[in-house]
């Protein structure tokens, strides 16, 4: 979850590998965040075209104050298509970074489990995401070992309270516990 210490641990691992002469690079890619310029432009356009309170409501969801009604951008054909666009954009970013990193050990600050949790937390509930999940599992970052930093939402929120409310982090933590057993890589918690 956000605030667990992923970036800190990734930086320490890369520094250690660097000291012993193993070339390594960190890759940070998060489904739905820091997307390509084309996706960001499409999001801005949608926010202007959709009626107020019908787009993502990301700030409300992060604060744990999302309203009961699912916004237009998270349901129906519009939501399904947007989830697909976000998924494909994420996969292109991850693949591009992997190609740029050839010859080095890639340390994914956020990996496959993060993409699946992000998909479920951002779009799950009102949409059938079977295709999206299959695409992520097939084309997402493949790790030989996954390190899972298990931390309660309360503790993570105390470390980094600027992104998500405590109850949202608790929901994310529960989602990780559901998803991690499904991954083929060895998971070390």
GROMACS .gro file of N, CA, C and O in nm, residues 19-79:
model
  244
   19UNK      N    1   2.669  -0.131  -0.546
   19UNK     CA    2   2.796  -0.149  -0.471
   19UNK      C    3   2.867  -0.279  -0.507
   19UNK      O    4   2.989  -0.285  -0.503
   20UNK      N    5   2.790  -0.382  -0.541
   20UNK     CA    6   2.853  -0.510  -0.575
   20UNK      C    7   2.869  -0.528  -0.726
   20UNK      O    8   2.902  -0.637  -0.773
   21UNK      N    9   2.845  -0.421  -0.801
   21UNK     CA   10   2.871  -0.424  -0.945
   21UNK      C   11   2.760  -0.483  -1.031
   21UNK      O   12   2.785  -0.521  -1.145
   22UNK      N   13   2.642  -0.493  -0.979
   22UNK     CA   14   2.529  -0.544  -1.058
   22UNK      C   15   2.448  -0.423  -1.106
   22UNK      O   16   2.391  -0.351  -1.023
   23UNK      N   17   2.444  -0.400  -1.237
   23UNK     CA   18   2.368  -0.285  -1.286
   23UNK      C   19   2.218  -0.305  -1.264
   23UNK      O   20   2.163  -0.409  -1.299
   24UNK      N   21   2.155  -0.207  -1.204
   24UNK     CA   22   2.013  -0.217  -1.173
   24UNK      C   23   1.946  -0.082  -1.192
   24UNK      O   24   2.011   0.023  -1.185
   25UNK      N   25   1.817  -0.085  -1.215
   25UNK     CA   26   1.739   0.036  -1.234
   25UNK      C   27   1.601   0.016  -1.172
   25UNK      O   28   1.547  -0.094  -1.175
   26UNK      N   29   1.548   0.123  -1.115
   26UNK     CA   30   1.413   0.117  -1.060
   26UNK      C   31   1.315   0.165  -1.167
   26UNK      O   32   1.343   0.259  -1.240
   27UNK      N   33   1.202   0.099  -1.175
   27UNK     CA   34   1.095   0.139  -1.265
   27UNK      C   35   0.970   0.161  -1.180
   27UNK      O   36   0.929   0.073  -1.105
   28UNK      N   37   0.914   0.281  -1.190
   28UNK     CA   38   0.791   0.315  -1.118
   28UNK      C   39   0.684   0.340  -1.222
   28UNK      O   40   0.692   0.435  -1.300
   29UNK      N   41   0.586   0.253  -1.226
   29UNK     CA   42   0.471   0.271  -1.315
   29UNK      C   43   0.348   0.226  -1.238
   29UNK      O   44   0.348   0.119  -1.178
   30UNK      N   45   0.247   0.309  -1.239
   30UNK     CA   46   0.125   0.279  -1.163
   30UNK      C   47   0.006   0.296  -1.256
   30UNK      O   48  -0.009   0.401  -1.318
   31UNK      N   49  -0.076   0.194  -1.262
   31UNK     CA   50  -0.194   0.197  -1.347
   31UNK      C   51  -0.281   0.318  -1.313
   31UNK      O   52  -0.320   0.336  -1.198
   32UNK      N   53  -0.304   0.403  -1.412
   32UNK     CA   54  -0.390   0.519  -1.393
   32UNK      C   55  -0.321   0.645  -1.343
   32UNK      O   56  -0.384   0.748  -1.331
   33UNK      N   57  -0.193   0.638  -1.314
   33UNK     CA   58  -0.118   0.754  -1.266
   33UNK      C   59  -0.002   0.780  -1.360
   33UNK      O   60   0.060   0.687  -1.410
   34UNK      N   61   0.027   0.906  -1.380
   34UNK     CA   62   0.139   0.944  -1.468
   34UNK      C   63   0.131   0.873  -1.602
   34UNK      O   64   0.230   0.819  -1.651
   35UNK      N   65   0.016   0.871  -1.661
   35UNK     CA   66  -0.001   0.806  -1.790
   35UNK      C   67   0.066   0.885  -1.900
   35UNK      O   68   0.129   0.989  -1.877
   36UNK      N   69   0.051   0.836  -2.021
   36UNK     CA   70   0.109   0.904  -2.136
   36UNK      C   71   0.041   1.039  -2.156
   36UNK      O   72  -0.071   1.061  -2.109
   37UNK      N   73   0.107   1.128  -2.228
   37UNK     CA   74   0.044   1.258  -2.257
   37UNK      C   75  -0.090   1.243  -2.330
   37UNK      O   76  -0.183   1.319  -2.304
   38UNK      N   77  -0.102   1.145  -2.417
   38UNK     CA   78  -0.228   1.123  -2.490
   38UNK      C   79  -0.341   1.086  -2.393
   38UNK      O   80  -0.453   1.138  -2.402
   39UNK      N   81  -0.312   0.998  -2.298
   39UNK     CA   82  -0.414   0.957  -2.202
   39UNK      C   83  -0.450   1.074  -2.109
   39UNK      O   84  -0.568   1.095  -2.079
   40UNK      N   85  -0.351   1.149  -2.066
   40UNK     CA   86  -0.377   1.266  -1.981
   40UNK      C   87  -0.464   1.367  -2.054
   40UNK      O   88  -0.556   1.425  -1.997
   41UNK      N   89  -0.438   1.387  -2.183
   41UNK     CA   90  -0.519   1.479  -2.263
   41UNK      C   91  -0.662   1.430  -2.276
   41UNK      O   92  -0.758   1.508  -2.267
   42UNK      N   93  -0.678   1.299  -2.297
   42UNK     CA   94  -0.812   1.241  -2.306
   42UNK      C   95  -0.887   1.257  -2.174
   42UNK      O   96  -1.007   1.285  -2.173
   43UNK      N   97  -0.818   1.242  -2.063
   43UNK     CA   98  -0.881   1.258  -1.932
   43UNK      C   99  -0.927   1.402  -1.911
   43UNK      O  100  -1.037   1.427  -1.862
   44UNK      N  101  -0.841   1.497  -1.949
   44UNK     CA  102  -0.880   1.639  -1.935
   44UNK      C  103  -1.002   1.671  -2.022
   44UNK      O  104  -1.094   1.740  -1.979
   45UNK      N  105  -1.005   1.618  -2.143
   45UNK     CA  106  -1.117   1.639  -2.233
   45UNK      C  107  -1.245   1.580  -2.173
   45UNK      O  108  -1.350   1.644  -2.172
   46UNK      N  109  -1.235   1.458  -2.122
   46UNK     CA  110  -1.352   1.392  -2.062
   46UNK      C  111  -1.403   1.471  -1.942
   46UNK      O  112  -1.524   1.483  -1.923
   47UNK      N  113  -1.313   1.527  -1.864
   47UNK     CA  114  -1.355   1.605  -1.748
   47UNK      C  115  -1.431   1.731  -1.790
   47UNK      O  116  -1.521   1.776  -1.720
   48UNK      N  117  -1.395   1.785  -1.906
   48UNK     CA  118  -1.468   1.903  -1.955
   48UNK      C  119  -1.602   1.863  -2.017
   48UNK      O  120  -1.699   1.937  -2.006
   49UNK      N  121  -1.608   1.747  -2.082
   49UNK     CA  122  -1.730   1.705  -2.152
   49UNK      C  123  -1.833   1.643  -2.059
   49UNK      O  124  -1.953   1.661  -2.080
   50UNK      N  125  -1.787   1.566  -1.962
   50UNK     CA  126  -1.882   1.500  -1.872
   50UNK      C  127  -1.941   1.600  -1.773
   50UNK      O  128  -1.871   1.692  -1.729
   51UNK      N  129  -2.067   1.582  -1.737
   51UNK     CA  130  -2.126   1.671  -1.636
   51UNK      C  131  -2.047   1.661  -1.504
   51UNK      O  132  -1.982   1.561  -1.476
   52UNK      N  133  -2.057   1.766  -1.425
   52UNK     CA  134  -1.988   1.768  -1.295
   52UNK      C  135  -2.021   1.642  -1.216
   52UNK      O  136  -2.134   1.594  -1.218
   53UNK      N  137  -1.921   1.588  -1.148
   53UNK     CA  138  -1.932   1.470  -1.062
   53UNK      C  139  -1.960   1.341  -1.139
   53UNK      O  140  -2.006   1.244  -1.083
   54UNK      N  141  -1.932   1.341  -1.272
   54UNK     CA  142  -1.950   1.219  -1.351
   54UNK      C  143  -1.818   1.161  -1.399
   54UNK      O  144  -1.817   1.062  -1.470
   55UNK      N  145  -1.707   1.226  -1.367
   55UNK     CA  146  -1.578   1.167  -1.403
   55UNK      C  147  -1.523   1.094  -1.282
   55UNK      O  148  -1.596   1.064  -1.189
   56UNK      N  149  -1.398   1.065  -1.279
   56UNK     CA  150  -1.340   0.967  -1.187
   56UNK      C  151  -1.363   0.990  -1.039
   56UNK      O  152  -1.370   0.896  -0.962
   57UNK      N  153  -1.371   1.111  -0.994
   57UNK     CA  154  -1.382   1.142  -0.851
   57UNK      C  155  -1.264   1.084  -0.773
   57UNK      O  156  -1.278   1.039  -0.660
   58UNK      N  157  -1.146   1.085  -0.835
   58UNK     CA  158  -1.026   1.028  -0.773
   58UNK      C  159  -0.999   1.088  -0.635
   58UNK      O  160  -0.971   1.016  -0.541
   59UNK      N  161  -1.011   1.218  -0.623
   59UNK     CA  162  -0.983   1.281  -0.493
   59UNK      C  163  -1.081   1.232  -0.387
   59UNK      O  164  -1.044   1.208  -0.273
   60UNK      N  165  -1.209   1.219  -0.425
   60UNK     CA  166  -1.309   1.169  -0.330
   60UNK      C  167  -1.279   1.026  -0.288
   60UNK      O  168  -1.287   0.991  -0.171
   61UNK      N  169  -1.242   0.941  -0.384
   61UNK     CA  170  -1.211   0.801  -0.352
   61UNK      C  171  -1.087   0.792  -0.264
   61UNK      O  172  -1.082   0.714  -0.170
   62UNK      N  173  -0.986   0.871  -0.295
   62UNK     CA  174  -0.863   0.870  -0.216
   62UNK      C  175  -0.889   0.916  -0.072
   62UNK      O  176  -0.828   0.866   0.022
   63UNK      N  177  -0.983   1.010  -0.058
   63UNK     CA  178  -1.015   1.061   0.075
   63UNK      C  179  -1.114   0.971   0.148
   63UNK      O  180  -1.141   0.991   0.266
   64UNK      N  181  -1.167   0.871   0.078
   64UNK     CA  182  -1.265   0.782   0.140
   64UNK      C  183  -1.402   0.845   0.151
   64UNK      O  184  -1.486   0.799   0.226
   65UNK      N  185  -1.426   0.950   0.071
   65UNK     CA  186  -1.555   1.020   0.076
   65UNK      C  187  -1.633   1.006  -0.053
   65UNK      O  188  -1.722   1.087  -0.080
   66UNK      N  189  -1.601   0.908  -0.133
   66UNK     CA  190  -1.670   0.891  -0.261
   66UNK      C  191  -1.819   0.870  -0.237
   66UNK      O  192  -1.860   0.804  -0.143
   67UNK      N  193  -1.896   0.930  -0.323
   67UNK     CA  194  -2.041   0.917  -0.312
   67UNK      C  195  -2.085   0.776  -0.352
   67UNK      O  196  -2.010   0.702  -0.414
   68UNK      N  197  -2.207   0.740  -0.320
   68UNK     CA  198  -2.257   0.606  -0.346
   68UNK      C  199  -2.269   0.578  -0.496
   68UNK      O  200  -2.243   0.468  -0.541
   69UNK      N  201  -2.309   0.677  -0.575
   69UNK     CA  202  -2.327   0.656  -0.718
   69UNK      C  203  -2.192   0.643  -0.787
   69UNK      O  204  -2.100   0.722  -0.763
   70UNK      N  205  -2.179   0.543  -0.872
   70UNK     CA  206  -2.056   0.523  -0.948
   70UNK      C  207  -2.052   0.624  -1.062
   70UNK      O  208  -2.148   0.636  -1.138
   71UNK      N  209  -1.942   0.700  -1.076
   71UNK     CA  210  -1.936   0.800  -1.182
   71UNK      C  211  -1.941   0.736  -1.321
   71UNK      O  212  -1.904   0.620  -1.339
   72UNK      N  213  -1.984   0.812  -1.420
   72UNK     CA  214  -1.997   0.765  -1.558
   72UNK      C  215  -1.867   0.704  -1.608
   72UNK      O  216  -1.868   0.603  -1.679
   73UNK      N  217  -1.754   0.763  -1.571
   73UNK     CA  218  -1.625   0.714  -1.620
   73UNK      C  219  -1.584   0.582  -1.556
   73UNK      O  220  -1.480   0.527  -1.589
   74UNK      N  221  -1.668   0.528  -1.466
   74UNK     CA  222  -1.636   0.403  -1.399
   74UNK      C  223  -1.746   0.298  -1.415
   74UNK      O  224  -1.752   0.200  -1.343
   75UNK      N  225  -1.836   0.319  -1.513
   75UNK     CA  226  -1.943   0.222  -1.535
   75UNK      C  227  -1.983   0.220  -1.682
   75UNK      O  228  -1.950   0.311  -1.758
   76UNK      N  229  -2.052   0.115  -1.721
   76UNK     CA  230  -2.103   0.104  -1.857
   76UNK      C  231  -1.993   0.098  -1.961
   76UNK      O  232  -1.877   0.070  -1.932
   77UNK      N  233  -2.032   0.124  -2.085
   77UNK     CA  234  -1.939   0.119  -2.198
   77UNK      C  235  -1.829   0.223  -2.182
   77UNK      O  236  -1.712   0.195  -2.210
   78UNK      N  237  -1.864   0.342  -2.135
   78UNK     CA  238  -1.764   0.448  -2.116
   78UNK      C  239  -1.660   0.402  -2.014
   78UNK      O  240  -1.539   0.413  -2.038
   79UNK      N  241  -1.705   0.350  -1.901
   79UNK     CA  242  -1.613   0.305  -1.797
   79UNK      C  243  -1.526   0.189  -1.843
   79UNK      O  244  -1.406   0.186  -1.819
   0.00000   0.00000   0.00000
